Coordinates of C-alpha atoms in Angstrom, one line a residue:
M1 CA 0.0 0.0 0.0
T2 CA 1.5 3.4 -1.0
L3 CA 2.1 6.2 1.5
A4 CA -0.3 8.4 -0.4
V5 CA -3.1 5.9 0.1
L6 CA -2.2 5.5 3.8
L7 CA -2.4 9.2 4.2
T8 CA -5.9 9.5 2.6
G9 CA -7.7 12.2 4.5
S10 CA -4.6 13.8 6.1
A11 CA -2.5 16.7 4.9
G12 CA -0.6 14.6 2.4
A13 CA 2.9 13.0 2.3
A14 CA 4.8 16.3 2.1
D15 CA 3.2 17.5 5.4
Q16 CA 3.5 14.2 7.2
P17 CA 6.7 15.1 9.2
R18 CA 5.0 18.2 10.5
L19 CA 1.8 16.3 11.3
E20 CA 3.9 13.7 13.3
A21 CA 5.6 16.6 15.1
Q22 CA 2.2 18.1 16.0
R23 CA 1.0 14.7 17.3
D24 CA 4.0 14.4 19.5
A25 CA 3.6 18.0 20.8
F26 CA 0.0 17.4 21.5
R27 CA 0.6 14.3 23.6
K28 CA 3.2 16.3 25.7
A29 CA 1.0 19.4 26.0
L30 CA -2.0 17.3 27.0
L31 CA -0.2 15.8 30.0
K32 CA 0.5 19.3 31.2
A33 CA -3.0 20.6 30.5
E34 CA -4.5 17.7 32.5
I35 CA -2.7 18.9 35.6
A36 CA -3.6 22.6 35.1
D37 CA -0.1 23.5 34.1
W38 CA -0.7 25.9 31.2
E39 CA 2.9 27.2 31.4
G40 CA 3.9 23.7 30.4
V41 CA 1.5 23.8 27.5
R42 CA 2.6 27.2 26.2
P43 CA 5.9 26.1 24.5
H44 CA 3.8 23.8 22.2
L45 CA 1.1 26.3 21.2
E46 CA 2.8 27.8 18.1
L47 CA 3.3 24.4 16.5
L48 CA -0.3 23.4 17.4
K49 CA -2.1 26.6 16.4
D50 CA -3.6 24.9 13.3
Y51 CA -3.8 21.3 14.7
P52 CA -7.3 19.9 14.8
L53 CA -7.1 18.9 18.5
R54 CA -5.8 22.3 19.7
P55 CA -9.2 23.0 21.4
D56 CA -8.9 19.8 23.4
L57 CA -6.0 21.3 25.3
S58 CA -8.2 24.1 26.5
A59 CA -10.9 21.6 27.5
A60 CA -8.4 19.5 29.5
W61 CA -7.0 22.6 31.3
L62 CA -10.5 23.9 32.1
R63 CA -11.5 20.5 33.4
S64 CA -8.6 20.5 35.9
S65 CA -9.2 24.2 36.8
L66 CA -12.9 24.3 37.6
G67 CA -14.2 27.0 40.0
P68 CA -16.0 30.3 40.1
D69 CA -13.2 32.1 38.2
T70 CA -13.3 29.8 35.2
D71 CA -17.1 29.4 35.0
P72 CA -17.5 32.0 32.2
E73 CA -14.6 30.5 30.2
V74 CA -16.1 27.0 30.5
R75 CA -19.5 28.3 29.4
R76 CA -17.9 30.1 26.3
F77 CA -15.9 27.0 25.4
L78 CA -18.9 24.7 25.6
D79 CA -21.0 27.1 23.5
R80 CA -18.3 27.1 20.9
Y81 CA -17.4 23.4 20.9
P82 CA -20.5 21.6 22.1
D83 CA -19.8 18.2 20.4
L84 CA -16.1 17.5 21.2
S85 CA -15.6 14.3 23.2
F86 CA -13.5 16.4 25.6
S87 CA -16.5 18.8 25.9
G88 CA -18.8 16.0 27.2
D89 CA -16.4 15.2 30.0
L90 CA -15.8 18.8 30.7
R91 CA -19.5 19.6 30.9
Y92 CA -20.2 16.7 33.2
R93 CA -17.5 17.6 35.7
W94 CA -18.5 21.2 35.5
T95 CA -22.0 20.3 36.4
L96 CA -20.8 18.4 39.5
S97 CA -18.6 21.3 40.4
L98 CA -21.6 23.7 40.2
A99 CA -23.5 21.4 42.5
K100 CA -20.7 21.1 45.0
R101 CA -20.5 24.9 45.2
R102 CA -24.3 25.0 45.5
A103 CA -24.5 27.2 42.4
W104 CA -28.0 25.8 42.0
N105 CA -29.5 28.0 39.3
S106 CA -26.5 27.5 37.0
F107 CA -26.5 23.8 37.8
L108 CA -30.2 23.5 36.8
D109 CA -29.6 25.3 33.6
V110 CA -27.0 22.7 32.5
Y111 CA -28.8 19.8 34.0
D112 CA -32.2 20.5 32.4
T113 CA -30.5 21.1 29.0
H114 CA -28.2 18.1 28.9
Y115 CA -28.9 15.5 31.7
R116 CA -32.6 15.6 32.6
D117 CA -33.3 12.3 30.8
L118 CA -30.1 10.6 31.8
D119 CA -30.4 7.7 34.2
D120 CA -27.8 9.0 36.6
T121 CA -28.9 8.7 40.3
E122 CA -26.2 11.1 41.5
L123 CA -27.2 13.8 39.2
K124 CA -30.9 13.2 39.8
C125 CA -30.4 13.7 43.6
L126 CA -28.4 16.8 43.0
A127 CA -31.1 18.2 40.7
L128 CA -33.8 17.5 43.3
R129 CA -31.7 19.2 46.0
A130 CA -31.3 22.2 43.6
R131 CA -35.1 22.4 43.1
I132 CA -35.6 22.3 46.9
A133 CA -33.1 25.1 47.3
T134 CA -34.8 27.2 44.5
G135 CA -38.3 26.7 45.8
A136 CA -39.7 23.6 44.0
G137 CA -39.7 21.3 47.1
Q138 CA -43.1 19.6 46.4
E139 CA -41.9 18.2 43.0
A140 CA -38.6 17.2 44.5
A141 CA -40.3 15.4 47.4
E142 CA -42.4 13.2 45.1
S143 CA -39.4 12.2 42.9
G144 CA -37.1 11.9 45.9
V145 CA -39.2 9.2 47.5
D146 CA -39.0 7.2 44.3
I147 CA -35.2 7.4 44.4
W148 CA -35.1 6.5 48.1
M149 CA -37.4 3.5 47.6
S150 CA -34.5 1.4 46.2
P151 CA -33.2 -2.0 47.4
F152 CA -29.7 -0.7 47.3
S153 CA -27.8 2.1 49.0
Q154 CA -27.7 5.3 47.0
P155 CA -24.8 7.7 46.4
E156 CA -23.9 10.0 49.2
E157 CA -25.0 13.0 47.2
C158 CA -28.5 11.8 47.9
D159 CA -28.1 11.9 51.7
P160 CA -29.2 15.6 52.1
L161 CA -32.2 14.9 49.9
F162 CA -33.2 12.0 52.1
E163 CA -32.7 14.0 55.2
Y164 CA -35.1 16.6 53.8
L165 CA -37.7 13.8 53.1
E166 CA -37.3 12.6 56.7
E167 CA -37.8 16.1 58.1
K168 CA -41.0 16.4 56.0
G169 CA -42.3 13.1 57.4
L170 CA -42.4 11.4 54.1
L171 CA -40.3 8.4 55.1
D172 CA -42.8 6.9 57.5
A173 CA -42.8 3.4 59.0
D174 CA -44.8 1.8 56.2
R175 CA -42.4 3.1 53.6
R176 CA -39.5 2.0 55.6
R177 CA -40.9 -1.5 55.8
Q178 CA -41.5 -1.5 52.0
R179 CA -37.9 -0.6 51.4
I180 CA -36.6 -3.1 54.0
R181 CA -38.5 -5.8 52.1
L182 CA -36.9 -4.8 48.8
A183 CA -33.5 -4.7 50.5
L184 CA -34.0 -8.2 52.0
E185 CA -35.1 -9.7 48.8
S186 CA -31.9 -8.3 47.2
G187 CA -29.7 -9.6 49.9
Q188 CA -28.9 -6.1 51.3
L189 CA -29.0 -7.0 55.0
R190 CA -26.8 -4.1 56.2
L191 CA -29.1 -1.6 54.4
A192 CA -32.2 -3.4 55.9
R193 CA -30.8 -3.1 59.4
Y194 CA -29.9 0.6 58.9
L195 CA -33.4 1.3 57.7
A196 CA -35.0 -0.5 60.7
R197 CA -33.2 1.6 63.3
P198 CA -36.2 3.9 64.0
L199 CA -38.6 0.9 64.0
D200 CA -39.6 -1.4 66.8
D201 CA -38.2 -4.8 67.8
S202 CA -40.7 -6.8 65.8
D203 CA -39.3 -5.3 62.6
R204 CA -35.7 -6.1 63.6
R205 CA -36.8 -9.7 64.3
V206 CA -38.1 -9.9 60.7
I207 CA -34.7 -8.9 59.5
D208 CA -33.0 -11.4 61.7
R209 CA -35.1 -14.2 60.2
W210 CA -34.2 -13.1 56.7
A211 CA -30.6 -13.0 57.7
S212 CA -30.7 -16.5 59.0
M213 CA -32.5 -17.7 55.9
R214 CA -29.8 -16.1 53.7
S215 CA -27.0 -17.6 55.8
D216 CA -28.3 -21.2 55.8
P217 CA -31.6 -21.7 53.9
G218 CA -31.3 -25.5 54.2
R219 CA -31.3 -25.3 58.0
E220 CA -34.1 -22.8 58.2
L221 CA -36.4 -24.6 55.7
S222 CA -35.9 -27.9 57.4
Q223 CA -37.8 -26.4 60.3
K224 CA -41.1 -26.2 58.5
S225 CA -43.2 -25.8 61.7
S226 CA -41.6 -22.4 62.3
F227 CA -43.5 -20.9 59.3
G228 CA -47.1 -19.9 59.6
N229 CA -49.9 -18.9 57.3
S230 CA -48.9 -15.3 56.8
D231 CA -47.8 -13.3 53.8
D232 CA -44.5 -12.5 55.5
D233 CA -43.7 -16.2 56.0
R234 CA -44.8 -17.1 52.5
E235 CA -42.4 -14.5 51.1
L236 CA -39.6 -15.8 53.4
V237 CA -40.1 -19.4 52.4
S238 CA -40.2 -18.5 48.7
Y239 CA -36.9 -16.5 49.1
G240 CA -35.3 -19.4 51.0
F241 CA -36.1 -22.0 48.4
R242 CA -35.0 -19.9 45.5
R243 CA -31.7 -19.2 47.3
L244 CA -31.2 -22.8 48.3
A245 CA -31.8 -23.9 44.6
R246 CA -28.8 -21.9 43.7
L247 CA -26.6 -23.1 46.6
D248 CA -27.6 -26.8 46.9
P249 CA -30.1 -27.9 44.3
P250 CA -30.5 -31.5 45.6
R251 CA -31.2 -30.3 49.1
A252 CA -33.7 -27.8 47.7
D253 CA -35.5 -30.6 45.8
E254 CA -35.5 -32.8 48.9
L255 CA -37.0 -30.2 51.2
W256 CA -39.4 -28.9 48.6
N257 CA -41.2 -32.3 48.7
R258 CA -42.1 -31.5 52.4
Y259 CA -43.8 -28.3 51.4
E260 CA -46.6 -29.8 49.2
D261 CA -49.2 -28.7 51.7
F262 CA -47.7 -25.3 52.5
D263 CA -49.9 -22.5 51.3
L264 CA -48.1 -20.8 48.4
P265 CA -49.6 -19.2 45.3
A266 CA -49.5 -21.4 42.2
A267 CA -47.3 -19.0 40.3
T268 CA -44.8 -18.9 43.2
R269 CA -44.7 -22.7 43.3
L270 CA -44.1 -22.8 39.6
D271 CA -41.2 -20.3 39.9
I272 CA -39.6 -22.3 42.7
E273 CA -39.9 -25.6 40.9
R274 CA -38.4 -24.0 37.8
D275 CA -35.5 -22.7 39.7
I276 CA -34.8 -26.2 41.2
A277 CA -35.1 -27.9 37.8
L278 CA -32.9 -25.4 36.0
A279 CA -30.3 -25.5 38.8
H280 CA -30.1 -29.3 38.4
A281 CA -29.8 -29.0 34.6
R282 CA -27.0 -26.4 34.6
R283 CA -24.9 -28.6 36.9
F284 CA -25.8 -31.8 35.1
L285 CA -26.9 -33.3 38.4
P286 CA -28.6 -36.7 38.7
G287 CA -32.3 -36.4 38.1
A288 CA -32.0 -33.2 36.1
R289 CA -33.7 -34.5 33.0
R290 CA -36.6 -35.9 34.9
L291 CA -37.1 -32.6 36.7
I292 CA -36.8 -30.6 33.5
E293 CA -39.3 -32.8 31.6
H294 CA -41.7 -32.7 34.4
Q295 CA -41.4 -28.9 34.6
A296 CA -41.8 -28.6 30.8
S297 CA -45.0 -30.5 30.9
R298 CA -46.7 -27.7 32.8
D299 CA -44.5 -24.6 32.3
S300 CA -44.3 -22.6 29.1
D301 CA -41.0 -21.1 30.0
S302 CA -38.6 -21.1 26.9
I303 CA -35.5 -21.7 29.0
V304 CA -36.9 -24.9 30.5
A305 CA -37.8 -26.1 27.0
Q306 CA -34.3 -25.4 25.7
W307 CA -32.7 -27.3 28.6
G308 CA -34.9 -30.2 27.8
V309 CA -33.2 -30.4 24.4
R310 CA -29.7 -29.8 25.8
L311 CA -30.0 -32.6 28.4
A312 CA -31.3 -35.1 25.8
L313 CA -28.4 -34.2 23.5
R314 CA -26.0 -34.6 26.3
E315 CA -27.2 -38.1 26.7
L316 CA -27.0 -38.6 22.9
D317 CA -30.7 -39.4 23.0
W318 CA -31.6 -38.2 19.5
Q319 CA -35.2 -39.3 19.6
G320 CA -35.7 -37.7 23.0
A321 CA -34.1 -34.5 21.7
L322 CA -36.4 -34.4 18.7
T323 CA -39.4 -34.7 21.1
A324 CA -38.0 -31.9 23.3
L325 CA -37.5 -29.8 20.2
E326 CA -41.2 -30.1 19.5
G327 CA -41.8 -28.4 22.9
L328 CA -39.9 -25.2 22.0
P329 CA -42.1 -22.1 21.6
A330 CA -42.7 -21.2 17.9
E331 CA -40.6 -18.0 18.2
E332 CA -37.7 -20.0 19.6
S333 CA -37.8 -23.1 17.3
G334 CA -37.2 -21.0 14.2
R335 CA -33.7 -20.0 15.4
T336 CA -30.7 -21.4 13.5
I337 CA -29.4 -23.3 16.5
W338 CA -32.5 -25.4 16.8
I339 CA -32.9 -25.9 13.0
Y340 CA -29.4 -27.3 13.0
W341 CA -30.1 -29.6 16.0
R342 CA -33.3 -30.9 14.4
A343 CA -31.2 -32.0 11.4
R344 CA -28.6 -33.5 13.6
C345 CA -31.2 -35.4 15.5
L346 CA -32.9 -36.6 12.4
D347 CA -29.5 -37.8 11.2
G348 CA -28.9 -39.4 14.5
V349 CA -32.1 -41.5 14.3
G350 CA -31.1 -42.6 10.8
D351 CA -33.5 -40.3 8.8
T352 CA -30.9 -38.9 6.5
A353 CA -33.4 -38.1 3.8
A354 CA -35.1 -35.6 6.2
A355 CA -31.8 -34.3 7.6
E356 CA -30.0 -33.5 4.4
P357 CA -32.3 -30.8 3.0
I358 CA -32.1 -28.9 6.3
F359 CA -28.3 -29.2 6.3
A360 CA -28.3 -28.0 2.7
D361 CA -30.3 -24.9 3.6
L362 CA -27.9 -24.1 6.4
A363 CA -24.7 -24.8 4.5
G364 CA -25.0 -21.6 2.5
D365 CA -24.6 -19.5 5.6
R366 CA -21.1 -18.2 6.5
D367 CA -21.4 -19.0 10.2
Y368 CA -20.8 -21.6 12.8
Y369 CA -23.8 -23.8 12.1
G370 CA -23.4 -23.2 8.3
F371 CA -19.9 -24.5 8.4
L372 CA -20.9 -27.5 10.4
A373 CA -23.8 -28.3 8.1
A374 CA -21.5 -28.1 5.1
D375 CA -19.2 -30.5 6.8
R376 CA -22.1 -32.9 7.3
L377 CA -22.7 -32.9 3.6
G378 CA -19.0 -32.9 2.7
R379 CA -19.3 -29.6 0.9
P380 CA -16.7 -26.9 0.6
Y381 CA -17.4 -23.6 2.2
D382 CA -18.6 -20.6 0.1
F383 CA -17.1 -17.7 2.0
G384 CA -18.8 -15.3 -0.4
H385 CA -16.2 -12.6 0.0
R386 CA -16.9 -9.4 -1.9
S387 CA -14.4 -6.6 -1.6
T388 CA -15.8 -3.1 -1.4
P389 CA -14.4 -1.0 -4.3
P390 CA -12.8 2.2 -2.9
D391 CA -14.0 5.5 -4.4
E392 CA -10.8 7.5 -4.1
E393 CA -12.5 10.8 -4.9
L394 CA -15.1 10.2 -2.2
L395 CA -12.5 9.0 0.2
T396 CA -10.6 12.2 -0.2
I397 CA -13.7 14.3 0.4
I398 CA -14.7 12.3 3.5
G399 CA -11.1 12.3 4.8
A400 CA -10.9 16.1 4.6
R401 CA -14.0 16.7 6.7
P402 CA -13.1 18.4 10.0
D403 CA -15.0 15.9 12.1
V404 CA -13.3 12.9 10.3
V405 CA -9.9 14.6 10.7
R406 CA -10.5 15.1 14.4
A407 CA -11.5 11.4 14.9
R408 CA -8.4 10.3 13.0
E409 CA -6.1 12.4 15.1
L410 CA -7.7 11.2 18.4
F411 CA -6.9 7.7 17.2
M412 CA -3.4 8.5 16.0
T413 CA -2.5 10.2 19.3
G414 CA -3.7 7.3 21.4
L415 CA -7.0 8.8 22.6
Y416 CA -8.8 5.8 21.4
G417 CA -12.0 6.0 23.5
R418 CA -12.5 9.7 22.6
G419 CA -11.9 8.8 19.0
R420 CA -14.5 6.1 19.0
T421 CA -17.0 8.5 20.6
E422 CA -16.5 11.1 17.9
W423 CA -16.4 8.5 15.1
R424 CA -19.8 7.1 16.1
S425 CA -21.2 10.7 16.2
L426 CA -19.9 11.7 12.8
L427 CA -21.2 8.5 11.2
E428 CA -24.7 9.8 11.9
R429 CA -24.0 12.8 9.6
L430 CA -22.8 10.7 6.7
T431 CA -24.9 9.0 4.0
E432 CA -24.9 5.2 3.7
E433 CA -22.5 5.4 0.7
Q434 CA -20.2 7.7 2.7
R435 CA -20.3 5.4 5.7
A436 CA -19.3 2.4 3.6
Q437 CA -16.3 4.3 2.3
A438 CA -15.5 5.5 5.8
S439 CA -15.0 1.9 6.8
I440 CA -12.3 1.7 4.2
L441 CA -10.7 4.9 5.5
A442 CA -10.6 3.6 9.0
A443 CA -9.0 0.3 7.8
R444 CA -6.3 2.3 6.0
W445 CA -5.5 4.1 9.2
G446 CA -5.2 0.8 11.0
W447 CA -8.3 1.6 13.1
H448 CA -9.7 -1.9 12.7
S449 CA -12.4 -1.9 15.4
Q450 CA -14.2 1.0 13.7
A451 CA -13.7 -0.4 10.3
I452 CA -15.3 -3.7 11.4
I453 CA -18.2 -2.0 13.2
T454 CA -18.8 0.5 10.4
A455 CA -18.6 -2.1 7.6
S456 CA -20.9 -4.6 9.5
G457 CA -23.5 -1.9 10.2
N458 CA -23.6 -0.6 6.6
G459 CA -24.3 -3.6 4.5
L460 CA -20.7 -4.7 3.9
I461 CA -21.0 -8.0 5.7
D462 CA -19.4 -9.9 2.8
D463 CA -16.3 -7.8 2.8
L464 CA -14.2 -10.2 4.8
E465 CA -11.0 -8.1 4.4
L466 CA -12.6 -5.3 6.3
R467 CA -14.4 -7.4 8.8
F468 CA -11.7 -9.9 9.5
P469 CA -8.4 -8.0 9.2
T470 CA -5.1 -9.4 10.3
P471 CA -3.2 -6.7 12.1
W472 CA 0.1 -7.4 13.9
R473 CA 0.3 -10.4 11.6
A474 CA 4.0 -11.1 12.1
S475 CA 3.6 -11.1 15.9
F476 CA 0.4 -13.2 15.8
E477 CA 2.1 -15.8 13.6
A478 CA 5.4 -16.0 15.5
L479 CA 3.9 -16.0 19.0
S480 CA 1.2 -18.4 18.1
R481 CA 3.6 -20.9 16.7
K482 CA 5.8 -20.5 19.8
A483 CA 2.7 -21.3 21.9
A484 CA 1.8 -24.3 19.7
L485 CA -1.3 -22.5 18.4
E486 CA -2.7 -21.9 15.0
P487 CA -2.5 -18.2 14.3
S488 CA -6.1 -18.2 13.0
F489 CA -7.2 -19.5 16.4
A490 CA -5.4 -16.7 18.2
Y491 CA -6.9 -14.2 15.8
G492 CA -10.4 -15.6 16.5
I493 CA -9.9 -15.1 20.2
A494 CA -8.5 -11.5 19.8
R495 CA -11.3 -10.4 17.4
S496 CA -14.0 -12.0 19.7
E497 CA -12.5 -10.4 22.8
S498 CA -11.8 -6.8 21.7
L499 CA -12.3 -6.3 17.9
F500 CA -8.5 -5.4 18.0
M501 CA -8.9 -2.5 20.5
S502 CA -5.7 -2.4 22.4
D503 CA -6.9 -0.1 25.1
V504 CA -10.3 -1.6 25.9
A505 CA -11.2 -2.8 29.4
S506 CA -14.1 -5.0 30.3
R507 CA -16.4 -4.5 33.2
A508 CA -14.7 -7.5 34.9
G509 CA -11.3 -5.8 34.5
A510 CA -9.8 -7.7 31.5
V511 CA -7.6 -5.4 29.4
G512 CA -6.2 -5.2 25.9
L513 CA -6.3 -7.0 22.6
M514 CA -6.7 -10.5 24.1
Q515 CA -8.5 -9.2 27.2
L516 CA -6.4 -10.5 30.1
M517 CA -7.2 -10.0 33.7
P518 CA -4.3 -8.3 35.5
A519 CA -3.7 -11.3 37.8
T520 CA -3.6 -13.6 34.8
G521 CA -1.3 -11.2 32.9
K522 CA 1.1 -11.0 35.8
Q523 CA 1.2 -14.8 36.3
T524 CA 1.6 -15.4 32.5
A525 CA 4.3 -12.8 32.1
R526 CA 6.6 -15.0 34.3
A527 CA 6.0 -18.0 32.1
A528 CA 6.4 -15.9 28.9
G529 CA 9.6 -14.3 30.3
I530 CA 8.6 -10.7 29.9
A531 CA 8.5 -7.9 32.4
Y532 CA 5.1 -7.0 33.8
R533 CA 4.2 -3.4 34.4
G534 CA 0.5 -3.7 35.0
T535 CA -1.9 -1.9 32.6
T536 CA 1.0 -0.5 30.6
T537 CA 2.0 -4.1 29.6
L538 CA -1.6 -5.2 29.0
T539 CA -2.4 -2.2 26.7
D540 CA 0.8 -2.7 24.7
P541 CA -0.2 -4.7 21.6
E542 CA 3.0 -6.8 21.3
S543 CA 3.0 -7.6 25.0
N544 CA -0.6 -8.4 25.1
I545 CA -0.3 -10.8 22.1
T546 CA 2.6 -12.5 23.9
L547 CA 0.6 -12.9 27.1
G548 CA -2.6 -13.9 25.4
T549 CA -1.1 -16.5 23.1
T550 CA 1.0 -17.9 26.0
Y551 CA -2.1 -18.3 28.2
L552 CA -4.2 -19.7 25.3
G553 CA -1.5 -22.2 24.6
R554 CA -1.5 -23.3 28.2
M555 CA -5.3 -23.8 28.0
L556 CA -4.9 -25.8 24.9
A557 CA -2.3 -28.0 26.5
R558 CA -4.3 -28.4 29.6
F559 CA -7.3 -29.6 27.7
D560 CA -5.5 -32.1 25.5
G561 CA -5.2 -30.0 22.5
N562 CA -8.9 -29.4 22.1
P563 CA -9.6 -25.9 20.7
V564 CA -13.2 -26.1 21.8
L565 CA -12.3 -26.6 25.5
A566 CA -9.4 -24.1 25.3
A567 CA -11.7 -21.3 24.0
A568 CA -14.3 -22.1 26.7
A569 CA -11.6 -22.0 29.3
Y570 CA -10.3 -18.7 28.0
N571 CA -13.8 -17.3 28.5
A572 CA -15.1 -19.0 31.6
G573 CA -11.9 -20.3 33.3
P574 CA -10.4 -23.7 33.3
H575 CA -11.9 -24.9 36.5
R576 CA -15.5 -24.3 35.2
V577 CA -14.7 -26.1 32.0
S578 CA -13.3 -29.1 34.0
S579 CA -16.6 -29.3 35.9
W580 CA -18.6 -29.3 32.6
L581 CA -16.8 -32.3 31.1
P582 CA -18.7 -35.5 30.6
A583 CA -18.3 -38.0 33.5
E584 CA -18.5 -41.3 31.6
R585 CA -18.4 -41.1 27.8
Q586 CA -17.1 -38.7 25.2
L587 CA -19.4 -36.2 23.6
P588 CA -19.4 -34.8 20.1
A589 CA -18.0 -31.3 20.4
D590 CA -21.0 -29.6 18.9
V591 CA -23.2 -31.3 21.6
W592 CA -20.8 -30.2 24.3
V593 CA -20.7 -26.6 23.1
D594 CA -24.5 -26.2 23.1
S595 CA -24.9 -27.8 26.5
V596 CA -22.4 -25.5 28.3
P597 CA -24.4 -24.0 31.2
F598 CA -23.3 -20.3 30.5
R599 CA -25.1 -18.7 27.6
E600 CA -22.2 -16.2 27.3
T601 CA -19.7 -19.0 26.9
R602 CA -21.8 -21.0 24.4
R603 CA -22.0 -17.9 22.2
Y604 CA -18.3 -17.1 22.8
V605 CA -17.0 -20.5 21.7
R606 CA -19.2 -20.5 18.6
R607 CA -18.0 -17.0 17.7
V608 CA -14.4 -17.9 18.2
L609 CA -14.6 -21.1 16.1
E610 CA -16.5 -19.3 13.3
S611 CA -13.9 -16.5 13.3
D612 CA -11.1 -19.1 13.4
T613 CA -12.5 -20.7 10.2
V614 CA -12.7 -17.3 8.4
F615 CA -9.2 -16.3 9.5
D616 CA -7.8 -19.6 8.4
W617 CA -9.2 -18.9 4.9
R618 CA -8.2 -15.2 5.0
M619 CA -4.6 -15.9 5.8
D620 CA -3.7 -18.2 2.9
G621 CA -6.9 -18.9 0.8
E622 CA -7.1 -22.4 2.2
H623 CA -9.1 -23.7 5.1
R624 CA -9.6 -26.8 7.2
P625 CA -13.2 -27.9 7.9
L626 CA -14.5 -26.6 11.2
S627 CA -15.3 -30.1 12.3
Q628 CA -11.6 -31.0 12.2
R629 CA -11.1 -28.3 14.8
M630 CA -13.7 -29.8 17.0
P631 CA -12.5 -33.2 18.3
P632 CA -14.8 -35.1 20.7
V633 CA -14.8 -33.9 24.3
R634 CA -13.6 -36.8 26.4
P635 CA -14.4 -37.5 30.1
D636 CA -12.4 -35.7 32.7
S637 CA -10.4 -38.8 33.5
E638 CA -8.9 -38.5 30.0
T639 CA -8.3 -34.8 30.0
Q640 CA -5.1 -33.2 31.3
G641 CA -5.0 -30.6 34.1
N642 CA -7.8 -31.8 36.5

């Protein structure tokens, strides 16, 4: 690819050295602006005077310098640059600063314009406090009670609001009891005890009973005579059984039989029995299939019906699985997963003539089930790749747009999250044709996550070059081979984990291209022989690929070279995967995948294997059948690492 093409949308090859110098200066200046050191910013301003991100330095400085003296300047900046990603952060922090200083009228001006419809409890409480302070107490009181009536503790910014409600007599004993019940049902015992402080001893005894039930539901429920015919006791028994079903399903089933004559609503009974049956199913406990089939006979719940199919498949009872498939709700039975399993079951009972047309319909799809269906028929895959023709004239026009230039520079200077925010925003201002070309532009910059998302969302699902790129290819190939992995498998993991975003962090705390938890990264770094410096190591692409491929290689070795189990272990952890292995006989890998208890892991493994297949083809134009990557799953006695 020529330098001119790589620079599409920038100042051009001749100006590239100056642009690189501006990027470097911006990074240095931003560090100073973020600590309110404008004198440290000043030496860079001449070089940055025409740089697209120059306003962001002012935003960063203002954000770190909030106070009465800068309020006018903040307001002017936000009026002039309302849509910058830095502006959103600046506005939010300024709003909190106004509230902290009790500049309530100014706070409400900003809140009502930008945040009134935002689901942000902290801001809502501050807004209600502002309305009380400005004379709108009645409206605030009604909304404040709704916020207070939560099963969970609320932000400390809400405390003055709740004190106001208390003073006005709006948090009476009945409302306290309602909130205590919500807290107890959510396991918030500390909050329940706090709320009960003004109440009498009988209310505290109720909390003590719930605490005992939460601590040891088996012990409490075994004392059936201690529960009477009251709504409170019925709710406590219901809570206890649903909790025990999660903790000890066989014990819950045993005790439940003693409560046949206990007065519970029919719907509550059905819910408890569903919980007990599903808990058995998800742990593959003895009697699980009997419980699920009994539940399915009188319960229209779709999850119960699905587990009826999964348990029959796990026993390789093809006829039983066909029967269970008939019990799926109509809206569920039409999904690809169950269409595939209907064909597999028909094939399993020897009705090949009925199975083959179904497999043939699926085999045209470029996905996990389509690949497996093609393998069943012995057909080659039709990847259906169609490259998107670049329109160089349109690319130049799009690339010169100020909003596109800004997004590009945010990406190029390492402000990836802000770049993604502005990229998503600018796409709304482009036509469909322009968005399609924008995906090519992002790919040329090496911004693969946005190229994938933009292409996928704008009708370019057949452009596999855009949607399945191979960045850091030399590293993926060398490090995968070192870890005894196929590079396509490592690529499948990386794409599924992060869409090749090197900075992204999950809610659970996993970081980087291959989404490693810090503890796993630190442990794996020792095995890989590299220095570990926390997040810095995890967000460095080369280091993350090293750690990710090393860890994935260890999972593959632990599970006897089975990519299906290695992918599942990468997602859910090796100990869980060990507990999901069959106890007595091996299972076909597709059966094992779709009987994994966690929906997230089932989807993850299918996505990784589908991507692995596409990457295998992308890398050299050849591919191995997916079924060859899916050896049978053997019992735990035959699998390494238990």
